[in-house]
Tab-separated table of C-alpha atoms and ligand atoms in Angstrom:
chain	number	residue	atom	x	y	z
A	10	MET	CA	0.000	0.000	0.000
A	11	ARG	CA	1.285	3.386	-0.975
A	12	ILE	CA	1.051	6.274	1.467
A	13	ILE	CA	0.655	9.406	-0.610
A	14	THR	CA	2.193	12.569	0.772
A	15	ARG	CA	2.494	15.781	-1.092
A	16	THR	CA	3.903	19.221	-0.412
A	17	PRO	CA	1.293	21.806	-1.410
A	18	PRO	CA	2.242	24.234	-4.188
A	19	ALA	CA	3.158	27.744	-3.048
A	20	ASP	CA	-0.070	29.240	-4.452
A	21	GLU	CA	-2.358	26.874	-2.522
A	22	PRO	CA	-4.537	28.741	0.012
A	23	ARG	CA	-3.156	28.316	3.534
A	24	ASP	CA	-6.158	29.437	5.579
A	25	TRP	CA	-8.352	26.471	6.460
A	26	ARG	CA	-11.575	28.407	5.803
A	27	GLN	CA	-10.442	29.215	2.261
A	28	ILE	CA	-9.483	25.583	1.745
A	29	LEU	CA	-12.884	24.481	3.041
A	30	ALA	CA	-14.682	26.945	0.749
A	31	ASP	CA	-12.759	25.474	-2.195
A	32	SER	CA	-13.934	21.880	-1.469
A	33	PHE	CA	-15.403	19.516	-4.039
A	34	ARG	CA	-19.194	19.638	-3.850
A	35	ASP	CA	-20.324	17.518	-6.763
A	36	ILE	CA	-19.562	13.987	-7.840
A	37	ASN	CA	-18.558	14.703	-11.415
A	38	SER	CA	-15.923	17.306	-10.607
A	39	LEU	CA	-14.359	15.047	-7.962
A	40	LEU	CA	-14.244	12.089	-10.383
A	41	ARG	CA	-12.831	14.292	-13.118
A	42	TYR	CA	-10.124	15.557	-10.758
A	43	LEU	CA	-9.263	11.952	-9.872
A	44	GLU	CA	-9.207	10.981	-13.563
A	45	ILE	CA	-11.847	8.335	-12.977
A	46	ASP	CA	-13.782	7.752	-16.119
A	47	THR	CA	-17.156	6.535	-14.863
A	48	HIS	CA	-20.499	8.223	-14.814
A	49	PRO	CA	-22.185	8.151	-11.424
A	50	ALA	CA	-25.459	6.231	-11.331
A	51	ALA	CA	-28.565	8.394	-11.250
A	52	ARG	CA	-29.413	6.940	-7.838
A	53	ALA	CA	-26.005	7.937	-6.487
A	54	LEU	CA	-26.793	11.484	-7.551
A	55	LEU	CA	-30.119	11.135	-5.782
A	56	ALA	CA	-28.354	9.967	-2.610
A	57	SER	CA	-26.232	13.088	-2.735
A	58	ASP	CA	-29.350	15.277	-2.796
A	59	SER	CA	-30.216	14.457	0.799
A	60	PHE	CA	-26.609	14.168	2.026
A	61	PRO	CA	-24.386	16.125	-0.346
A	62	LEU	CA	-20.868	15.263	-1.336
A	63	LEU	CA	-18.353	17.450	0.478
A	64	VAL	CA	-14.629	16.735	0.094
A	65	PRO	CA	-11.841	19.221	0.863
A	66	ARG	CA	-9.010	19.242	-1.666
A	67	PRO	CA	-6.228	18.194	0.747
A	68	PHE	CA	-8.193	14.977	1.382
A	69	ALA	CA	-8.824	14.436	-2.348
A	70	GLN	CA	-5.100	14.952	-2.981
A	71	ARG	CA	-4.411	11.866	-0.897
A	72	MET	CA	-6.596	9.672	-3.091
A	73	GLN	CA	-5.022	7.609	-5.812
A	74	ARG	CA	-5.728	8.935	-9.306
A	75	GLY	CA	-7.615	6.561	-11.567
A	76	ASN	CA	-8.628	4.221	-8.734
A	77	PRO	CA	-12.415	4.005	-8.202
A	78	ASP	CA	-11.796	1.727	-5.193
A	79	ASP	CA	-9.491	4.116	-3.396
A	80	PRO	CA	-10.245	3.689	0.346
A	81	LEU	CA	-10.509	7.437	0.938
A	82	LEU	CA	-12.784	7.936	-2.039
A	83	LEU	CA	-15.108	5.139	-0.897
A	84	GLN	CA	-15.679	6.980	2.393
A	85	VAL	CA	-17.016	10.097	0.685
A	86	LEU	CA	-18.519	9.089	-2.666
A	87	PRO	CA	-22.340	8.863	-2.686
A	88	GLN	CA	-23.550	5.399	-3.700
A	89	ALA	CA	-26.856	4.143	-5.086
A	90	SER	CA	-26.934	1.585	-2.231
A	91	GLU	CA	-27.533	4.402	0.258
A	92	LEU	CA	-31.128	4.540	-0.934
A	93	GLU	CA	-31.755	0.844	-0.203
A	94	THR	CA	-33.347	-0.252	3.041
A	95	ALA	CA	-31.664	-3.027	5.011
A	96	PRO	CA	-33.040	-4.945	7.995
A	97	GLY	CA	-31.820	-3.472	11.293
A	98	PHE	CA	-30.508	-0.245	9.758
A	99	VAL	CA	-32.448	2.702	11.149
A	100	ALA	CA	-32.206	6.469	11.433
A	101	ASP	CA	-31.158	6.528	15.109
A	102	PRO	CA	-29.610	3.143	15.997
A	103	LEU	CA	-28.090	4.473	19.228
A	104	ALA	CA	-31.376	6.062	20.330
A	105	GLU	CA	-29.518	9.320	20.869
A	106	LYS	CA	-32.801	11.205	20.902
A	107	HIS	CA	-33.340	9.863	24.440
A	108	SER	CA	-30.038	11.236	25.730
A	109	ASN	CA	-30.340	14.506	23.774
A	110	ILE	CA	-31.734	16.024	26.956
A	111	ARG	CA	-31.641	19.617	25.742
A	112	SER	CA	-30.574	21.503	22.662
A	113	GLY	CA	-26.854	20.953	22.045
A	114	ILE	CA	-26.352	18.477	24.909
A	115	ILE	CA	-26.171	14.670	24.768
A	116	HIS	CA	-25.781	13.078	28.175
A	117	LYS	CA	-25.458	9.319	27.897
A	118	TYR	CA	-22.346	8.485	29.904
A	119	GLN	CA	-21.888	9.017	33.620
A	120	GLY	CA	-19.446	11.808	34.429
A	121	ARG	CA	-19.142	12.960	30.816
A	122	VAL	CA	-21.334	15.108	28.659
A	123	LEU	CA	-21.295	15.843	24.931
A	124	LEU	CA	-21.658	19.429	23.825
A	125	LEU	CA	-22.607	19.720	20.152
A	126	ALA	CA	-20.468	22.752	19.498
A	127	ALA	CA	-21.091	22.840	15.741
A	128	THR	CA	-23.604	21.116	13.529
A	129	GLY	CA	-21.630	21.079	10.269
A	130	CYS	CA	-18.552	19.169	9.123
A	131	ALA	CA	-15.748	19.752	6.660
A	132	VAL	CA	-16.343	16.384	5.013
A	133	ASN	CA	-19.487	14.341	4.575
A	134	CYS	CA	-18.642	10.728	5.412
A	135	ARG	CA	-21.101	8.327	3.849
A	136	TYR	CA	-20.976	6.033	6.918
A	137	CYS	CA	-21.753	8.909	9.305
A	138	PHE	CA	-23.519	7.728	12.462
A	139	ARG	CA	-25.271	11.090	12.763
A	140	ARG	CA	-26.334	11.484	9.148
A	141	HIS	CA	-30.004	11.553	10.186
A	142	PHE	CA	-29.468	13.413	13.462
A	143	ASP	CA	-31.811	16.247	14.359
A	144	TYR	CA	-29.283	19.056	13.896
A	145	GLN	CA	-32.096	21.506	13.319
A	146	ASN	CA	-33.046	21.428	17.006
A	147	ASN	CA	-29.452	21.211	18.235
A	148	ARG	CA	-28.021	24.269	16.572
A	149	ILE	CA	-26.630	26.304	19.435
A	150	GLY	CA	-24.562	29.410	18.908
A	151	ARG	CA	-22.592	31.609	21.257
A	152	LYS	CA	-25.814	33.017	22.733
A	153	GLU	CA	-27.005	29.571	23.836
A	154	TRP	CA	-23.693	28.187	25.134
A	155	GLN	CA	-24.170	29.639	28.580
A	156	GLU	CA	-27.614	28.039	28.883
A	157	ALA	CA	-26.292	24.651	27.756
A	158	LEU	CA	-23.383	24.945	30.167
A	159	ASP	CA	-25.760	25.811	33.012
A	160	TYR	CA	-26.867	22.193	32.713
A	161	VAL	CA	-23.247	21.045	33.118
A	162	ARG	CA	-22.729	23.453	36.013
A	163	SER	CA	-25.791	22.089	37.804
A	164	ASP	CA	-24.516	18.485	37.799
A	165	ILE	CA	-21.376	18.108	39.870
A	166	SER	CA	-21.020	14.451	38.838
A	167	ILE	CA	-19.824	15.657	35.408
A	168	SER	CA	-16.049	16.014	35.238
A	169	GLU	CA	-15.455	15.923	31.474
A	170	VAL	CA	-16.934	17.923	28.607
A	171	ILE	CA	-16.630	16.345	25.178
A	172	LEU	CA	-16.897	18.729	22.242
A	173	SER	CA	-18.633	16.912	19.435
A	174	GLY	CA	-20.878	17.751	16.518
A	175	GLY	CA	-20.889	17.859	13.555
A	176	ASP	CA	-17.289	18.847	14.002
A	177	PRO	CA	-16.383	21.258	16.809
A	178	LEU	CA	-13.362	22.527	14.893
A	179	MET	CA	-15.772	24.145	12.421
A	180	LEU	CA	-15.848	26.944	15.001
A	181	SER	CA	-13.324	29.724	14.570
A	182	ASP	CA	-10.360	29.781	16.956
A	183	GLU	CA	-11.858	32.826	18.615
A	184	ALA	CA	-15.226	31.142	19.224
A	185	LEU	CA	-13.573	27.940	20.403
A	186	ASN	CA	-11.472	29.844	22.878
A	187	GLU	CA	-14.531	31.641	24.190
A	188	LEU	CA	-16.223	28.281	24.690
A	189	LEU	CA	-13.113	26.866	26.326
A	190	MET	CA	-13.058	29.713	28.838
A	191	LEU	CA	-16.732	29.194	29.697
A	192	ILE	CA	-16.042	25.510	30.344
A	193	GLU	CA	-12.933	26.296	32.408
A	194	ASP	CA	-15.133	28.489	34.552
A	195	ILE	CA	-17.057	25.443	35.824
A	196	PRO	CA	-15.100	24.300	38.886
A	197	HIS	CA	-15.975	20.598	38.752
A	198	ILE	CA	-14.863	20.167	35.113
A	199	SER	CA	-11.335	18.830	34.991
A	200	ARG	CA	-11.084	17.462	31.447
A	201	LEU	CA	-11.934	18.627	27.945
A	202	ARG	CA	-11.991	16.260	25.001
A	203	ILE	CA	-12.394	17.276	21.368
A	204	HIS	CA	-13.571	14.749	18.795
A	205	THR	CA	-12.726	15.889	15.299
A	206	ARG	CA	-12.112	14.749	11.743
A	207	LEU	CA	-11.524	18.238	10.376
A	208	PRO	CA	-7.699	18.281	10.737
A	209	VAL	CA	-7.597	14.877	9.051
A	210	VAL	CA	-9.138	16.304	5.894
A	211	ILE	CA	-7.631	19.820	6.234
A	212	PRO	CA	-4.359	19.641	8.207
A	213	GLN	CA	-4.134	23.460	8.132
A	214	ARG	CA	-6.970	23.530	10.709
A	215	LEU	CA	-4.368	22.862	13.405
A	216	THR	CA	-3.486	26.537	13.708
A	217	ASP	CA	-0.927	27.958	16.113
A	218	THR	CA	-3.743	29.784	17.948
A	219	PHE	CA	-5.779	26.613	18.418
A	220	ILE	CA	-2.734	24.714	19.667
A	221	ARG	CA	-1.700	27.487	22.051
A	222	ASN	CA	-5.199	27.936	23.514
A	223	LEU	CA	-5.649	24.233	24.114
A	224	ASN	CA	-2.215	23.727	25.604
A	225	ASN	CA	-2.655	26.734	27.921
A	226	SER	CA	-5.939	25.495	29.353
A	227	ARG	CA	-6.217	24.630	33.044
A	228	LEU	CA	-8.133	21.531	31.929
A	229	GLY	CA	-6.605	18.190	31.043
A	230	THR	CA	-7.007	18.253	27.260
A	231	SER	CA	-7.236	15.528	24.674
A	232	VAL	CA	-7.951	15.503	20.956
A	233	VAL	CA	-9.484	12.386	19.468
A	234	LEU	CA	-8.844	12.314	15.730
A	235	HIS	CA	-11.035	10.205	13.491
A	236	ILE	CA	-8.622	8.529	11.085
A	237	ASN	CA	-9.730	5.360	9.324
A	238	HIS	CA	-6.864	4.585	6.975
A	239	PRO	CA	-3.070	5.153	7.042
A	240	GLN	CA	-3.297	6.992	3.719
A	241	GLU	CA	-5.144	9.808	5.550
A	242	LEU	CA	-2.046	10.847	7.480
A	243	HIS	CA	0.020	13.526	5.814
A	244	ASP	CA	3.402	15.104	6.415
A	245	LEU	CA	1.547	18.386	7.129
A	246	HIS	CA	0.144	16.741	10.275
A	247	ALA	CA	3.520	16.093	11.868
A	248	ALA	CA	4.542	19.510	13.234
A	249	PRO	CA	1.178	20.671	14.656
A	250	LEU	CA	0.487	17.295	16.260
A	251	GLN	CA	3.931	17.339	17.816
A	252	ALA	CA	3.236	20.865	19.154
A	253	LEU	CA	-0.057	19.753	20.683
A	254	ARG	CA	1.558	16.748	22.280
A	255	SER	CA	4.591	18.526	23.639
A	256	GLY	CA	2.258	21.177	25.113
A	257	GLY	CA	0.440	18.517	27.123
A	258	THR	CA	-2.546	17.613	24.944
A	259	TRP	CA	-3.151	13.902	24.693
A	260	LEU	CA	-3.642	12.612	21.132
A	261	LEU	CA	-5.905	9.635	20.514
A	262	ASN	CA	-7.503	8.087	17.466
A	263	GLN	CA	-10.772	6.339	16.886
A	264	SER	CA	-11.494	4.553	13.640
A	265	VAL	CA	-14.621	2.996	12.282
A	266	LEU	CA	-14.231	-0.497	10.871
A	267	LEU	CA	-15.543	-0.088	7.327
A	268	ASN	CA	-16.124	-2.753	4.734
A	269	GLY	CA	-14.009	-2.065	1.628
A	270	VAL	CA	-11.996	0.654	3.383
A	271	ASN	CA	-10.008	-0.787	6.273
A	272	ASN	CA	-11.365	-4.263	7.054
A	273	GLU	CA	-7.995	-5.977	6.626
A	274	ALA	CA	-5.543	-6.681	9.435
A	275	GLY	CA	-2.644	-5.455	7.269
A	276	ILE	CA	-4.249	-2.026	6.785
A	277	LEU	CA	-5.140	-1.683	10.457
A	278	ARG	CA	-1.615	-2.679	11.421
A	279	GLN	CA	-0.195	0.021	9.122
A	280	LEU	CA	-2.669	2.501	10.582
A	281	SER	CA	-1.577	1.798	14.173
A	282	GLU	CA	2.084	2.031	13.214
A	283	ALA	CA	1.525	5.295	11.321
A	284	LEU	CA	-0.454	6.746	14.238
A	285	PHE	CA	2.377	5.880	16.609
A	286	SER	CA	4.888	7.638	14.369
A	287	TYR	CA	2.741	10.802	14.612
A	288	GLY	CA	2.449	10.517	18.413
A	289	ILE	CA	-1.205	9.402	18.363
A	290	SER	CA	-2.416	6.479	20.480
A	291	PRO	CA	-4.893	4.061	18.876
A	292	TYR	CA	-7.965	4.257	21.136
A	293	TYR	CA	-11.076	2.717	19.607
A	294	LEU	CA	-11.877	0.615	16.582
A	295	HIS	CA	-15.621	1.071	16.311
A	296	MET	CA	-18.018	-1.383	14.781
A	297	PRO	CA	-20.035	0.683	12.306
A	298	ASP	CA	-23.366	1.820	13.722
A	299	ARG	CA	-26.368	0.418	11.882
A	300	VAL	CA	-27.520	3.683	10.376
A	301	ALA	CA	-30.014	3.727	7.509
A	302	GLY	CA	-28.176	4.152	4.205
A	303	THR	CA	-24.835	2.763	5.419
A	304	HIS	CA	-25.285	-1.015	5.199
A	305	GLN	CA	-22.639	-1.274	2.449
A	306	PHE	CA	-19.985	-0.473	5.082
A	307	ASP	CA	-21.127	-3.101	7.572
A	308	VAL	CA	-18.739	-5.786	8.846
A	309	SER	CA	-20.125	-8.805	10.700
A	310	GLU	CA	-19.098	-9.252	14.336
A	311	GLN	CA	-17.609	-12.644	13.467
A	312	ASP	CA	-15.386	-11.128	10.762
A	313	ALA	CA	-14.443	-8.219	13.015
A	314	LEU	CA	-13.345	-10.562	15.800
A	315	ARG	CA	-11.318	-12.684	13.392
A	316	LEU	CA	-9.600	-9.607	12.047
A	317	TYR	CA	-9.015	-8.302	15.563
A	318	ARG	CA	-7.323	-11.547	16.594
A	319	ASP	CA	-5.018	-11.213	13.580
A	320	LEU	CA	-4.244	-7.635	14.558
A	321	ARG	CA	-3.416	-8.586	18.131
A	322	SER	CA	-1.065	-11.262	16.934
A	323	VAL	CA	1.118	-8.795	15.021
A	324	LEU	CA	1.097	-5.670	17.218
A	325	PRO	CA	2.157	-4.874	20.781
A	326	GLY	CA	-0.851	-4.304	23.066
A	327	TYR	CA	-0.364	-0.526	23.225
A	328	LEU	CA	-0.885	-0.268	19.470
A	329	VAL	CA	-4.101	-2.293	19.453
A	330	PRO	CA	-7.244	-0.131	19.732
A	331	GLN	CA	-10.206	-1.494	21.680
A	332	LEU	CA	-12.773	-3.095	19.407
A	333	VAL	CA	-16.081	-1.646	20.565
A	334	ARG	CA	-19.718	-1.406	19.657
A	335	GLU	CA	-22.093	1.198	20.939
A	336	ARG	CA	-25.525	-0.136	21.842
A	337	ALA	CA	-28.695	1.852	22.358
A	338	GLY	CA	-29.459	2.400	26.035
A	339	VAL	CA	-26.143	0.951	27.300
A	340	PRO	CA	-24.275	3.715	29.191
A	341	PHE	CA	-20.804	2.650	28.001
A	342	LYS	CA	-19.210	1.250	24.874
A	343	SER	CA	-19.279	-2.536	24.786
A	344	VAL	CA	-15.815	-4.005	24.345
A	345	MET	CA	-15.942	-7.018	22.055
A	346	ALA	CA	-14.101	-9.990	23.487
A	347	ASP	CA	-11.818	-12.018	21.230
A	348	CYS	CA	-11.549	-15.167	23.313
B	411	SF4	S1	-16.867	14.122	10.253
B	411	SF4	FE1	-17.921	12.778	11.707
B	411	SF4	S2	-19.895	13.781	12.120
B	411	SF4	FE2	-19.031	14.705	10.241
B	411	SF4	S3	-19.876	13.516	8.533
B	411	SF4	FE3	-17.917	12.577	9.057
B	411	SF4	S4	-18.465	10.947	10.527
B	411	SF4	FE4	-20.217	12.361	10.418
């Protein structure tokens, strides 16, 4: 497997918002750019009506030209199969609506709370577990943060705030810092975790300001990147990740096990080794959630366990992520046993 890295040309926009604005937004222009000579099926175009294609150029640059089965492309390319129904695949498989106790807050784990800091993303992943989520009623801006955080303030059993979304790094550095300060102001919060895929698809999102603000926080900080394939790591990630780490922010990764993308022990082994070389600890390997429109990515539990055994046999324990499945109504992730 070839890991593609590329130094951007001097005239490439450096600001992440410009890069995001210049993303691919339709199937044909992405396929043309990748020199893939196929016409998308009409039903694939239909699938992109309800959940549009969105692919930033730095992510597209890591795809292999001429390869319709490129593992990065398969994560973002709308497919006709998304319109099929499949038994057991539903809009809200984790029943998040029950733990979405108020706008912008999901409280399903003891001691931790999710704050939906932003409702958009920089990339639309076809396997997304929140692709049918009620973002409309969870759109909270700066004006509503204080109200949402009043909930956190009122429950002293909560010690960790998890910024989720959408992607919380869609916020500007200024807005993020404002939010960070509001959270720091709650005495019983000791940890802040940020779940994000944005720097994976636009490495320039790891700005000096973001790194400095996070590293200067009084809170114990961690960033959980969502990287599914070793090809997603880029030489542009190295310096900012190193700066985050050396400033005291813990770097973790969670991947989703995706049929056709990373469901081979060899790929997962390369991913863990690449993560280690960037100072990121493999944390979770998630079974894909059974979300309507995503059945083409599903991997059976039997196959996942077989693959996991293979992975454990070739890696030291600290490079093996936990294989987990989230189940509706269970207040923790279920670790899948391999014995
Ligand atoms: S970045 Fe995360 S939340 Fe956004 S589309 Fe991808 S999987 Fe879904």
